[in-house]
XYZ file of C-alpha atoms in Angstrom:
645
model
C -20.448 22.533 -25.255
C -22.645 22.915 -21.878
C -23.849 20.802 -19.010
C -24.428 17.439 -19.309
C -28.057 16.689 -19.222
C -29.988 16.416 -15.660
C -33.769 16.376 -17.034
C -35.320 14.793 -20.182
C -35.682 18.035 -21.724
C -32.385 18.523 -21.790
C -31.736 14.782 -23.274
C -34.426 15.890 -25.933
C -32.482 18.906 -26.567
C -29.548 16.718 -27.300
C -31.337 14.528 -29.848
C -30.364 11.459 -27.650
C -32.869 8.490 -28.065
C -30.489 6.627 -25.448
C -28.005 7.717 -22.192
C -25.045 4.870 -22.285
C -24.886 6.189 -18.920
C -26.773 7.308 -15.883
C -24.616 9.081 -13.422
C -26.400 8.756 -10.192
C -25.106 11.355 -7.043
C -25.780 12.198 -3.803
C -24.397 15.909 -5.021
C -25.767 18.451 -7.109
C -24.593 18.769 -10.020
C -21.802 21.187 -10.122
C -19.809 20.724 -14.041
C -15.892 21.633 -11.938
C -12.821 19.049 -12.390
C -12.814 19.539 -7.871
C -16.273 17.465 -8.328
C -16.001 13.733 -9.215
C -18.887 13.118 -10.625
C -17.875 15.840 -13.090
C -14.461 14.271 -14.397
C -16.026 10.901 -14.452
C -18.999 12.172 -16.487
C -17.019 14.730 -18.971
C -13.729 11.486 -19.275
C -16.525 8.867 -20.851
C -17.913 11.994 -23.003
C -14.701 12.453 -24.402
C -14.756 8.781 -25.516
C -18.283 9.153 -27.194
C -20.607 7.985 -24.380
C -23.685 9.939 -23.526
C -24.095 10.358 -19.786
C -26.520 11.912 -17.908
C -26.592 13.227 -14.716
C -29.190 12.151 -11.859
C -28.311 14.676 -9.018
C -29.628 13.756 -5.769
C -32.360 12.071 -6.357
C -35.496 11.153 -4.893
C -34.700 7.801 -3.170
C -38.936 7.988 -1.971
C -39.609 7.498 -5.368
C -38.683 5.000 -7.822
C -40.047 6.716 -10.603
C -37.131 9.559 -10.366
C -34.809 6.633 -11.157
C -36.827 6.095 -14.046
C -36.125 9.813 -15.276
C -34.007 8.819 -18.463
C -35.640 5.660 -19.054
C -33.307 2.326 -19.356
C -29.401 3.159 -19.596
C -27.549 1.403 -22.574
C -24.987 0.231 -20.925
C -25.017 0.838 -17.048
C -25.780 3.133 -13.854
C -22.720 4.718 -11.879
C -23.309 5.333 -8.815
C -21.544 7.636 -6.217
C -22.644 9.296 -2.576
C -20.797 12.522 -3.997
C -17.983 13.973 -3.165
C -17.906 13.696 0.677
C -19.075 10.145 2.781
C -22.674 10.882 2.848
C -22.269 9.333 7.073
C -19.821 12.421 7.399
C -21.557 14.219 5.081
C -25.184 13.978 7.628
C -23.305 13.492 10.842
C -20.950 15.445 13.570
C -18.015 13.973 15.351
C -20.503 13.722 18.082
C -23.110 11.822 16.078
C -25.586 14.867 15.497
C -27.246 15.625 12.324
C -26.129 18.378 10.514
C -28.257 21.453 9.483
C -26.638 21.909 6.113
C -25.452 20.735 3.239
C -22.821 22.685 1.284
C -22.579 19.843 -1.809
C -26.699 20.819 -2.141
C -29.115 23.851 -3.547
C -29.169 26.760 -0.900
C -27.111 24.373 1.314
C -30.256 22.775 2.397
C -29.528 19.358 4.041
C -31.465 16.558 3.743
C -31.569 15.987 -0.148
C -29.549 12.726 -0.089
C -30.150 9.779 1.620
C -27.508 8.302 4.601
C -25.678 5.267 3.334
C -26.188 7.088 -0.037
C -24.472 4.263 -2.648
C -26.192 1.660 -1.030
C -29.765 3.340 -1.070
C -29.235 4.539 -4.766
C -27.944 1.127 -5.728
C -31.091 -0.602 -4.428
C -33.317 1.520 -6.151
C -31.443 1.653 -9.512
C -32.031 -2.009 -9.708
C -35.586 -1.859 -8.983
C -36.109 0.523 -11.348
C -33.894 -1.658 -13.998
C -33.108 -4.899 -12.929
C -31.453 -6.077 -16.227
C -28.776 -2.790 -15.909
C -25.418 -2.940 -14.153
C -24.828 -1.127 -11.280
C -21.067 0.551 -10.860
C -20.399 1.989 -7.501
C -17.352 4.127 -6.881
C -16.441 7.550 -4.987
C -14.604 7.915 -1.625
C -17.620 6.215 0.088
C -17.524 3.148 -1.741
C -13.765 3.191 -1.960
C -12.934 3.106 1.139
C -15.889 0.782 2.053
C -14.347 -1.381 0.054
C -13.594 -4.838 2.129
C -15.354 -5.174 5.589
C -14.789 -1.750 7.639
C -15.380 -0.578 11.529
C -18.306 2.119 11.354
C -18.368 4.064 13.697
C -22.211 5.026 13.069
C -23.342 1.398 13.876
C -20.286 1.119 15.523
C -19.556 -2.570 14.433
C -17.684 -3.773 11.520
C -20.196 -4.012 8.187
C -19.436 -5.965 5.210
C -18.052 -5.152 1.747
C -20.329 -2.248 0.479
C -20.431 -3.814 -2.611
C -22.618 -6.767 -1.036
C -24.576 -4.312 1.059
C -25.274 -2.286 -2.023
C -25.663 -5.589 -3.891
C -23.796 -3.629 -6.747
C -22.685 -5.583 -9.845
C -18.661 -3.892 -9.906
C -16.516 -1.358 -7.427
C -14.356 1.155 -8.801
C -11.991 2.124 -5.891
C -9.473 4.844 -6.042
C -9.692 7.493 -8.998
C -11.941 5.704 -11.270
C -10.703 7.293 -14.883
C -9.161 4.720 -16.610
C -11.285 2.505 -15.029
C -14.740 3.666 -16.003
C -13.710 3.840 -19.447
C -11.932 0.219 -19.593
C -15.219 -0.778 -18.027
C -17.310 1.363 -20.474
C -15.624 -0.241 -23.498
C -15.819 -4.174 -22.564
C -19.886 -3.310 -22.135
C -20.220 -1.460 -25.093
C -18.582 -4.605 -26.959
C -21.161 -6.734 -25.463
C -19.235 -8.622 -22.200
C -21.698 -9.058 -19.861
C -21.042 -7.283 -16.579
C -20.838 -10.857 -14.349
C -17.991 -11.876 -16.649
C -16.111 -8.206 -16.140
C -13.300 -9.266 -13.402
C -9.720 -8.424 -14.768
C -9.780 -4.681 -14.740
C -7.421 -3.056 -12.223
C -8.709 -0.712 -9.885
C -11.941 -2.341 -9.146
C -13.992 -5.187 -7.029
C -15.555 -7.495 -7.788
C -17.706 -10.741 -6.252
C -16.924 -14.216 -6.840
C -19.472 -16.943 -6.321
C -18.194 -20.817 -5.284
C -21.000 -21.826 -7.865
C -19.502 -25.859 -7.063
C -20.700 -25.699 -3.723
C -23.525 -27.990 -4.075
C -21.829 -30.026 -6.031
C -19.420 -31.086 -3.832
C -16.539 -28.627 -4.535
C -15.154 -26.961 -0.828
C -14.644 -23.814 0.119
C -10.530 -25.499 0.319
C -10.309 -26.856 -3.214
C -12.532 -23.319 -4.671
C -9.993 -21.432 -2.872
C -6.912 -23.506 -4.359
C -8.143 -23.198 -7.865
C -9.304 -19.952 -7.704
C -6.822 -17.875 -5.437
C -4.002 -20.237 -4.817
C -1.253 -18.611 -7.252
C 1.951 -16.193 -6.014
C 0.115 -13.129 -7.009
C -3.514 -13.185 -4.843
C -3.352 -12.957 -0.832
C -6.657 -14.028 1.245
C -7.465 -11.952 3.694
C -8.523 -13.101 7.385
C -12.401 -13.689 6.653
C -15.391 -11.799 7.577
C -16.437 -13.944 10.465
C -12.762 -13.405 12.065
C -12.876 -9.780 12.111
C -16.517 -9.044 13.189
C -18.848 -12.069 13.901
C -21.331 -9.722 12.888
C -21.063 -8.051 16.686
C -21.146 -4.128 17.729
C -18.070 -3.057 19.587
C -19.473 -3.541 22.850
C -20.457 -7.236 22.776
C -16.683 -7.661 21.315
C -15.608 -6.028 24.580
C -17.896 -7.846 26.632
C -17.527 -11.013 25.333
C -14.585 -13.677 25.901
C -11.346 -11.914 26.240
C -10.118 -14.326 23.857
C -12.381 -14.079 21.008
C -12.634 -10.495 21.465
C -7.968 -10.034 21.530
C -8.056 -12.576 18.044
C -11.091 -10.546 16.762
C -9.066 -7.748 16.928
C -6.003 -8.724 16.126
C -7.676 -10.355 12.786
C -8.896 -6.922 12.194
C -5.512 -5.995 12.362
C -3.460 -8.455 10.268
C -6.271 -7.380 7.385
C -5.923 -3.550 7.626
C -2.034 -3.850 7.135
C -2.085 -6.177 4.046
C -4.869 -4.036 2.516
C -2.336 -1.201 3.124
C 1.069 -2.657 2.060
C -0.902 -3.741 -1.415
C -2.160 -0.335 -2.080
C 0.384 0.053 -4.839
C -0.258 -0.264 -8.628
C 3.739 -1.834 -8.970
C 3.637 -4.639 -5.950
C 0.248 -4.656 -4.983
C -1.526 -8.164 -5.090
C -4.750 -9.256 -5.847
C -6.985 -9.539 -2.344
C -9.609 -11.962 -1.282
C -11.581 -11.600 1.645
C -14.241 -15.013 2.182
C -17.804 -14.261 3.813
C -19.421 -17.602 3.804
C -18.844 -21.001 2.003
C -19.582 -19.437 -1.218
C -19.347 -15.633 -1.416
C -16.078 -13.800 -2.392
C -14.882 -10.372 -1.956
C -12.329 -9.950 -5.033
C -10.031 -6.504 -5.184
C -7.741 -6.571 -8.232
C -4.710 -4.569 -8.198
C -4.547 -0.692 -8.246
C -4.885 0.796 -11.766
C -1.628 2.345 -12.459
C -1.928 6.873 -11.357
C -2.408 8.772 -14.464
C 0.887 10.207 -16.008
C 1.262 13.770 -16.185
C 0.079 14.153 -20.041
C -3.223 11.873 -18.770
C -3.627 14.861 -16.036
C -3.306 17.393 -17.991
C -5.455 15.923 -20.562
C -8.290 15.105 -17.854
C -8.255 18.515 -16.426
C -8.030 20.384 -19.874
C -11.724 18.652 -20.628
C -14.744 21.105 -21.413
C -16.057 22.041 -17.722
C -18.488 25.259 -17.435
C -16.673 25.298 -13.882
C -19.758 25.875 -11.962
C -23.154 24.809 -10.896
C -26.036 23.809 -13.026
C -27.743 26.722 -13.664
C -31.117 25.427 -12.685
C -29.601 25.552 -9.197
C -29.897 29.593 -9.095
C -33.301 30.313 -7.663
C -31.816 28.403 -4.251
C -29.071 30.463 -3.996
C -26.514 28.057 -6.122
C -24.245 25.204 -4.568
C -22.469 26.617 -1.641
C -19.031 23.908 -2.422
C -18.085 25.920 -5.529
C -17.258 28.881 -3.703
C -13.656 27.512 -2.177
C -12.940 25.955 -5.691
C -14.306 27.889 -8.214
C -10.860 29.759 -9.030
C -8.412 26.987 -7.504
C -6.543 24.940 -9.781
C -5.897 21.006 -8.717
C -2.391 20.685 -9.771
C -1.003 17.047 -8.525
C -2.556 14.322 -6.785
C -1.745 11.508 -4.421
C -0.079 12.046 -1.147
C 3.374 10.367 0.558
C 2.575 12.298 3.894
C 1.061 8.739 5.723
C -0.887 10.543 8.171
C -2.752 8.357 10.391
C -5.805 10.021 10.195
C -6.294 10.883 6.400
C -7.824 8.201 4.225
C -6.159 9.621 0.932
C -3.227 6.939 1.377
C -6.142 4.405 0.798
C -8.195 6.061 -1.987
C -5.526 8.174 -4.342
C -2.505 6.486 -3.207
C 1.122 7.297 -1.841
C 2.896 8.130 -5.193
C 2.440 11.607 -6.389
C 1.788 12.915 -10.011
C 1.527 16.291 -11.345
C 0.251 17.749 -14.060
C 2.649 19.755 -16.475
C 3.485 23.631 -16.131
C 2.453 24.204 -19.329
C -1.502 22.564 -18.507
C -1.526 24.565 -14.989
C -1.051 27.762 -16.696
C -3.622 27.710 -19.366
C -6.557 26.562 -17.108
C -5.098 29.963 -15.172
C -5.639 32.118 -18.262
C -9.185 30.758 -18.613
C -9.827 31.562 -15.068
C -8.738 35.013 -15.889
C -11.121 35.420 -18.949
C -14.532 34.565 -16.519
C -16.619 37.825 -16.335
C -16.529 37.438 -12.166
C -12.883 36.799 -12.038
C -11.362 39.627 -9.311
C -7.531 38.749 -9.568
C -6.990 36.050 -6.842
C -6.410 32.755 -7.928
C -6.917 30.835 -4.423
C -4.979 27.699 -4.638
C -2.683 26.035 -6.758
C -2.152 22.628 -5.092
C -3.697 18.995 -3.968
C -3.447 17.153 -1.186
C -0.165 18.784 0.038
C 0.809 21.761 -2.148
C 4.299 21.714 -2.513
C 3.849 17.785 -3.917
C 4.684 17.708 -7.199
C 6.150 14.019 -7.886
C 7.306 10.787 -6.698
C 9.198 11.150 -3.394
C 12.070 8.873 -4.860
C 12.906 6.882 -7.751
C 12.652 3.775 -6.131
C 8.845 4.579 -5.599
C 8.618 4.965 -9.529
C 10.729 1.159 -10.274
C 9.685 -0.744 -7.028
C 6.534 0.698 -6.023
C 6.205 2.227 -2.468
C 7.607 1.121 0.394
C 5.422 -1.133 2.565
C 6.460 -0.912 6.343
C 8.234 2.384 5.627
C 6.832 5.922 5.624
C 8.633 8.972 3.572
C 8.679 11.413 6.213
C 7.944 9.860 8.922
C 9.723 9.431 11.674
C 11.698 12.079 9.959
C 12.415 12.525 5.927
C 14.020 9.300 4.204
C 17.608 9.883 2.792
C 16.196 8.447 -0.429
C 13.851 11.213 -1.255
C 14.321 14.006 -3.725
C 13.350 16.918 -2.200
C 12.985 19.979 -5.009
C 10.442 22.734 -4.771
C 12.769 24.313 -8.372
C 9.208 23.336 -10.595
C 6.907 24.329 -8.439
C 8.454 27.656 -7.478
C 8.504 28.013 -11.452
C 4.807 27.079 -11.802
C 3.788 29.941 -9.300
C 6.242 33.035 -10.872
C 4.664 31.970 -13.868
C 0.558 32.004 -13.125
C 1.068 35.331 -10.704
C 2.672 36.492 -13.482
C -0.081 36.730 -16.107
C -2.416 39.637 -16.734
C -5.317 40.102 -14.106
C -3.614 38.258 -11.516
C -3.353 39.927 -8.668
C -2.686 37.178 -6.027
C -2.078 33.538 -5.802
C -2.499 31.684 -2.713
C -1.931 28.648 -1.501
C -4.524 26.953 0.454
C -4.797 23.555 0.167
C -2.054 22.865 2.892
C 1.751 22.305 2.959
C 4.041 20.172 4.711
C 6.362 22.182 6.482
C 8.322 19.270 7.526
C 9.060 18.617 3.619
C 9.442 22.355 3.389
C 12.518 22.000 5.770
C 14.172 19.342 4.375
C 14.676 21.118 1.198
C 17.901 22.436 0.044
C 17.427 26.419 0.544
C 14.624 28.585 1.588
C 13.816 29.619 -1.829
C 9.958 28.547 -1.490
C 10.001 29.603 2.350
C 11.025 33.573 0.823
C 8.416 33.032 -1.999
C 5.692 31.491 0.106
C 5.792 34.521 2.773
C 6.475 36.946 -0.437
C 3.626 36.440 -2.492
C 1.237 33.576 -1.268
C 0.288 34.542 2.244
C -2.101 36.923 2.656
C -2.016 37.759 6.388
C -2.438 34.519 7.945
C -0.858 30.528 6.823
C -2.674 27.627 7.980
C -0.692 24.969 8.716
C -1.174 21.255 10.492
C 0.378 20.477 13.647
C -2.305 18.349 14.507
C -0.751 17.969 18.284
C 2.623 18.345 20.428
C 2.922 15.084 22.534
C 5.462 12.920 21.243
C 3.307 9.941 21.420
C 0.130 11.372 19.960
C 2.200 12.723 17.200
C 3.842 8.850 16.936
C 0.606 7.696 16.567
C -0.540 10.046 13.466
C 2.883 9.939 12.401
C 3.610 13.406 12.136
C 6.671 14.848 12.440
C 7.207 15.832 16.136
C 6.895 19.250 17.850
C 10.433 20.512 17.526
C 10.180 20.566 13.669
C 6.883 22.539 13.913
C 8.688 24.964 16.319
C 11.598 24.866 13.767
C 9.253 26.355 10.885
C 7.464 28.982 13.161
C 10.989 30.722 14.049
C 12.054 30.274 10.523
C 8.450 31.693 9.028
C 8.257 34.655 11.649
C 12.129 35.586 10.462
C 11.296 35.840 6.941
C 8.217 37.461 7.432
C 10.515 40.341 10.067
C 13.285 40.548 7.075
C 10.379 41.172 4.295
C 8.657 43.520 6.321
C 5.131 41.895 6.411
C 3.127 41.220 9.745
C 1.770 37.611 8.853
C 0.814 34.852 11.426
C 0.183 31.119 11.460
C -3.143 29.409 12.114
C -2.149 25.938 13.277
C -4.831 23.144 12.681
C -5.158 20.425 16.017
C -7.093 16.999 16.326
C -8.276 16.394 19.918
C -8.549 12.897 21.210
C -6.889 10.934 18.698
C -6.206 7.356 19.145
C -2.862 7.541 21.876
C -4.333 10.800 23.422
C -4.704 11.194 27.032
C -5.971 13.987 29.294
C -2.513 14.671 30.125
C -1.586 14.769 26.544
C -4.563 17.668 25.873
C -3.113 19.277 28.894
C 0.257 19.487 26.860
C -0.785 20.868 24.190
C -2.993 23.430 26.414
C 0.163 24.456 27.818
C 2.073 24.862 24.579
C -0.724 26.990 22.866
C -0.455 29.531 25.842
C 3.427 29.313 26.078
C 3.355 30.168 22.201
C 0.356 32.209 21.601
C -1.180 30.275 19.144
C -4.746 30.412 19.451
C -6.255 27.351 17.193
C -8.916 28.620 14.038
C -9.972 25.279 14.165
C -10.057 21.939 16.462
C -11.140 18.655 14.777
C -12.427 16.068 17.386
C -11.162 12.611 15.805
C -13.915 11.307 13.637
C -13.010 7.379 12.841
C -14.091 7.263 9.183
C -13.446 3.940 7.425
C -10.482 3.618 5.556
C -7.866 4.673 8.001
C -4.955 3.412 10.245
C -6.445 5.899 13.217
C -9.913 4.433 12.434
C -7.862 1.058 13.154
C -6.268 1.779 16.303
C -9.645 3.692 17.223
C -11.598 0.393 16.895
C -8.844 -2.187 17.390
C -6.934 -0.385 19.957
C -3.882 -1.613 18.526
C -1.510 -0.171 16.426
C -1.536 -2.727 13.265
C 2.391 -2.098 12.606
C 3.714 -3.082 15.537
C 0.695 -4.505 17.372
C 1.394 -2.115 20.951
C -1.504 -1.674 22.693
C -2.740 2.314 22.414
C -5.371 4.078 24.435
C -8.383 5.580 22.613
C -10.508 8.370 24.545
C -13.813 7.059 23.782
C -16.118 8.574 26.519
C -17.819 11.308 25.710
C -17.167 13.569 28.102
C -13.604 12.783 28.455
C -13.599 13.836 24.507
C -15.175 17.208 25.075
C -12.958 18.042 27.906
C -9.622 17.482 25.296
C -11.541 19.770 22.769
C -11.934 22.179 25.431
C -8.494 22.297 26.652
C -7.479 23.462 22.786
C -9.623 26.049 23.312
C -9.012 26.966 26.918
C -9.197 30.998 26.849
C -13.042 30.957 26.058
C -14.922 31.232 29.148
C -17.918 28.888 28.045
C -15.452 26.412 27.889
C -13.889 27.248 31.667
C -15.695 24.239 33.404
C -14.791 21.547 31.519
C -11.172 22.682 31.581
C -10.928 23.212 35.285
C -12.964 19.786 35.348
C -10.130 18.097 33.443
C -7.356 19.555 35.590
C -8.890 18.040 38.512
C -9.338 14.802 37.054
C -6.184 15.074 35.953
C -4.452 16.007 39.154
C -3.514 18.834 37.794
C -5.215 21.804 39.578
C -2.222 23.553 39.893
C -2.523 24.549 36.753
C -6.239 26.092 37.435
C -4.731 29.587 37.447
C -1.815 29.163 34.713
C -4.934 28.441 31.808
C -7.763 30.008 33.369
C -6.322 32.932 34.976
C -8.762 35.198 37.523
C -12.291 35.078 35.338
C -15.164 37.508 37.212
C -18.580 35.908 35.565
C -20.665 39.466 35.942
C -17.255 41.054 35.047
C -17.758 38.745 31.371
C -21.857 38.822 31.189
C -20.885 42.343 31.055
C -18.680 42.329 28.294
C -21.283 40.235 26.514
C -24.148 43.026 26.930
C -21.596 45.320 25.511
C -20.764 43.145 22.369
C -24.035 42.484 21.909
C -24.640 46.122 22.009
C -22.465 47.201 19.686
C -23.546 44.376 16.834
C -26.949 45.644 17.218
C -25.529 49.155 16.712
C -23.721 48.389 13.484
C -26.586 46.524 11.697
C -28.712 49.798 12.767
C-alpha cells in the first residue's frame, strides 16, 4: 500500500488506464483518518474504486483539471478540511498570511469560495462528468445561509456551485451508495433517494401549464417532506443593511422567515425523525435535502479508521517544509464522533450530528500500537478523543429508539435526568493505551465537558484526568460568565465552571502536582454587552485566570449564534437579543479579556467610560507608568537579543 495517486506518473505507476474518481481539494494531500479527503478517498478504495487525488489545484488553469484525463464515474469535490472563507479570512475580515492545511504553510494555494470555484472548473474541463460536492463547507452551505463575508444571505451552494449532488454530514456511506448506483449505470440526474445528501428538483411542467401549487402537491405533499419558507422570504436577494434599512415590516418577516427555517432545519437533523426538506427558489427550481444517513455503528468506525493510511503528508510535500496540520494530529487517535453539547456557536450539531458513537476499545488500542512502531514516535500519544473527549455514546436510550430530542438540549440548562452518564469505558480505554510499551504519556486535548464531568457518579476520571493526562496545564471552555451570554450559547452557567476549578485544584493539592487551567472565552457573542465583557473582566482578575486564548465571534454558516448574529432573534423562543456588531465596540470586549496587557490599556479604559464605569479604571488597570513599561520593553528586548547571541 502507499499514497493514493496525485500526478499521472503515479497513475502510470499503478497500471490504471482510468480514475473512477477524481478527488478534488482545497488541502494538500495529507493520507491521516483527521483529514477528510483521506477517509473518503481510502473508504471507496476499499470497495475497488480507483481515486485520485487533485490537491489544491490550479483554479487559473483548466488544464490542471485535466491532469487525470476524464473520471469514470465522477469528480468529488471538497474546500478541505476547514471553510476555505475561514480558512482565508480573520474575525475581522483580514486575509490571512498562512495556511497550515498547505506546503510550508504558504497561503494562497486555494481559491475563496473553494467548492464553488473547483466545481465550475471541473465541469468545464468535463462537462459530461458529475460533480459531488461535500465537506464542512458545502455541508453547512447546504440550504440558503447568512454570510457574513458578503454579509447577505446566498443561496444553496449546490446551485451556486451548479453541482450535480451534495453530500452533507460525514459522507461514508454516502459516497459509496452513490459510487455504486453510477458504477451500475444510473445516471447522476436520476440519483435522489440516498440519505445524507441534496439534491435539485426541476418543475419540468412549468410551461406546460403545471403550477408551482399542484408540482408542490405531487411532489412534496406527503407526511414525511416539510417545505421550508422560500428563498425570496428569507433574503430577497438583499445585504443586511438594505434589510435594516428597508420597511420595518419586510425587514421583522424577513427575519423571522429566516428564523422559522433555521429551527426546522435543526429539529430534522436526526437520521430517526428527521424529514425530508424542501426549500423553493423560483417557479421551477427545488432545493431537495433527504434525511440524515444513519451515524456509523461502532464496528463501521472501527473498520473506517483501521483502513491503510501512511498517516502523514505526501511526500512530495518535503522540499516546502511538509504540511504544517499534521503536526497536532499526527499521534492523536479520533476515538468517537458526534457531539450532544448544543453549543450555540459550534456548527458540529449541524454537520456530524447530536448522537454520539464510538469506536470499540479493542480498535483504539491497536491504531495506538501502530503509533508506537513509527520510527519518530517519542512516547506521547496527544489525544485520545473527538469533539468532546469524555463522549463515548448516546446520551440516553431514548436518543438511540426516538431519535434526539428537538426543542430539548442534553445539558443544557443543566444535565437531563434521562442521560446515562458513565466515564467506566473510557477510563478503561486510557489505563489500557498508557499502558502499552513506549508510552510514556497520554493526553487529552481535544476538550472536555466539565459540566458532564460533574454530573457523573464519582470522581474516578477527575483523579485519572489530573493523574496521568495533564501535563502542567488543562484547557478547558468557559466561553463567558454572564448568565445571559452563557443562555445564549447554552453553556452551563458560571457556578458549575467555578464548581470544577475548586474540585480540579483539590485533586491536583491531594496528588501533589502543581497544574493549572487555561480557560478558553468568546468575546462579543450574540447577547453580549459591554457590561457583560466588563463581567467577565472582573471575574478573570477576581480568579486569576489569565485567558491563552480569546475568540472574537466569527458567524460561520451553519449555526444557531450565526442565527441570532444575523436575525437578532433567538429562533427558539423568538426574544429579541443584542448582537455587538460595530467594530470598535467588538475590539473593546476582546480587550477587556485581555485587560492586564498595556497595549490593550486604551481601549479598556475607553470601554469603562462608555460604559459608565470608570470607577473601575484603577481596579483593571491599576497605576501603569508608560516610560516605567517602554523600559521594561528595552530590557526584554535586550535580553532576547542576548540569548539568540
Amino acid at each position: 500500500m502507499s499514497f493514493l495517486p496525485i500526478t499521472m506518473k503515479e497513475i502510470n505507476e499503478r497500471g490504471w488506464h482510468q480514475p473512477d474518481f477524481v478527488l478534488i481539494t482545497g488541502d494538500a494531500y495529507v493520507d491521516h483518518p483527521s483529514f477528510g479527503t483521506a477517509i473518503i478517498s481510502r473508504v471507496l478504495e476499499s470497495r475497488g474504486y480507483k481515486v485520485a487525488v487533485l490537491a489544491q489545484p490550479d483554479w487559473r488553469n483548466i488544464d490542471d483539471f485535466k491532469r487525470f484525463g476524464k473520471p469514470r464515474l465522477g469528480f468529488l469535490i471538497n474546500a478541505g478540511n476547514v471553510d476555505s472563507m475561514v480558512n482565508h479570512f480573520s474575525v475581522f475580515k483580514h486575509r490571512r498570511k498562512t495556511d497550515s492545511y498547505s506546503p510550508g504553510g504558504e497561503a494562497g494555494n486555494r481559491p475563496d469560495r473553494a467548492v464553488i470555484v473547483y466545481s465550475g472548473k471541473a465541469r468545464e474541463a468535463f462537462k459530461d462528468v458529475p460533480v459531488i460536492i461535500g465537506g464542512i463547507e458545502a455541508s453547512l452551505r447546504r440550504f440558503a445561509h447568512y454570510d457574513y463575508w458578503d454579509d447577505r444571505v446566498r443561496r444553496s451552494i449546490l446551485l451556486d456551485a451548479k453541482a450535480d449532488l451534495l453530500i452533507y454530514g460525514m459522507g461514508e456511506r454516502a459516497v459509496v451508495e452513490i459510487a455504486e448506483a453510477l458504477d451500475s449505470g444510473i445516471e447522476i440526474k436520476d440519483i435522489s433517494w440516498i440519505r445524507g445528501t441534496v439534491h435539485r428538483r426541476i418543475n419540468t411542467q412549468f410551461k406546460d401549464g403545471t403550477t408551482a401549487e399542484e408540482f408542490e402537491k405531487e411532489m412534496f405533499g406527503d407526511k414525511d417532506t416539510m417545505m421550508l419558507p422560500a428563498y425570496a422570504d428569507i433574503s430577497e436577494g438583499r445585504t443586511q443593511d438594505s434589510i435594516d434599512s428597508a420597511n420595518g415590516q419586510n425587514a421583522e418577516a424577513t427575519k423571522k422567515n429566516y428564523c422559522r427555517s433555521f429551527l426546522l432545519q435543526y429539529q430534522n437533523n436526526d437520521y430517526i425523525s428527521g424529514k425530508r426538506l424542501v426549500e423553493k427558489y423560483d417557479e421551477t427550481v427545488y432545493v431537495v435535502q433527504n434525511p440524515p444517513q444513519e451515524p456509523l455503528s461502532t464496528e463501521e468506525l472501527d473498520d473506517v479508521y483501521e483502513l491503510h493510511y501512511e498517516g502523514t503528508y505526501h511526500p512530495s510535500y518535503e522540499k516546502d517544509g511538509g504540511v504544517p496540520a499534521i503536526e497536532e494530529v499526527k499521534f492523536s487517535i479520533i476515538a468517537n464522533r458526534g457531539c450532544f453539547g448544543g453549543c450555540s456557536f459550534c456548527a458540529l450539531t449541524y454537520h456530524q450530528g447530536r448522537e454520539v458513537h464510538g469506536r470499540s476499545k479493542e480498535s483504539v488500542v491497536r491504531e495506538a500500537v501502530r503509533l508506537t512502531e513509527r520510527k519518530d514516535f517519542k512516547g506521547y500519544i496527544h489525544d485520545i478523543g473527538g469533539p468532546t473527549a469524555n463522549f463515548r455514546k448516546a446520551a440516553c436510550v431514548k436518543q438511540q429508539k426516538s431519535g434526539v430530542c428537538k426543542n430539548k438540549d442534553c445539558l443544557y440548562p443543566k444535565p437531563c435526568s434521562q442521560m446515562d452518564i458513565d466515564h467506566t469505558e473510557y477510563l478503561d480505554l486510557l489505563r489500557e493505551v498508557r499502558s502499552l510499551d513506549k508510552v510514556k504519556k497520554v493526553f487529552i486535548r481535544s476538550g472536555i465537558r466539565y459540566d458532564y464531568l460533574l454530573a457523573g457518579k464519582d470522581d474516578q476520571f477527575m483523579e485519572e484526568l489530573c493523574r496521568y493526562h495533564v501535563s502542567g496545564t488543562l484547557k478547558v471552555a468557559p466561553e463567558h460568565v454572564s448568565d445571559r451570554v452563557l443562555a445564549r450559547m447554552r453553556k452551563p452557567s458560571k457556578e458549575v465552571f467555578l464548581d470544577f476549578s475548586r474540585k480540579y485544584k483539590e485533586t491536583n493539592e491531594r496528588l501533589g502536582l502543581k497544574q493549572y487551567l487555561i480557560p478558553y472565552f468568546i468575546s462579543s457573542h450574540p447577547g453580549a454587552t459591554l457590561e457583560d465583557a466588563i463581567e467577565l473582566a472582573l471575574f478573570l482578575k477576581k480568579n486569576g485566570f489569565v485567558p491563552d486564548q480569546v475568540q472574537d465571534f466569527y458567524p460561520t454558516p451553519g449555526t444557531l449564534s450565526t442565527c441570532m448574529y444575523y436575525t437578532e432573534r433567538d429562533p427558539f423562543t423568538g426574544e429579541r437579543v443584542s448582537v455587538p456588531k460595530d467594530l470598535e465596540e467588538k475590539k473593546m470586549q476582546r480587550a477587556l479579556m485581555h485587560f492586564n496587557k498595556p497595549e490593550n490599556r486604551e481601549l479598556v479604559k475607553r470601554a469603562l467610560q462608555k460604559a459608565k464605569r470608570e470607577d473601575l479604571i484603577p481596579v483593571l488597570l491599576g497605576s501603569f507608568d508608560k516610560k516605567e513599561h517602554q523600559g521594561r520593553l528595552v530590557e526584554k528586548n535586550k535580553d532576547k537579543v542576548g540569548k539568540r547571541k
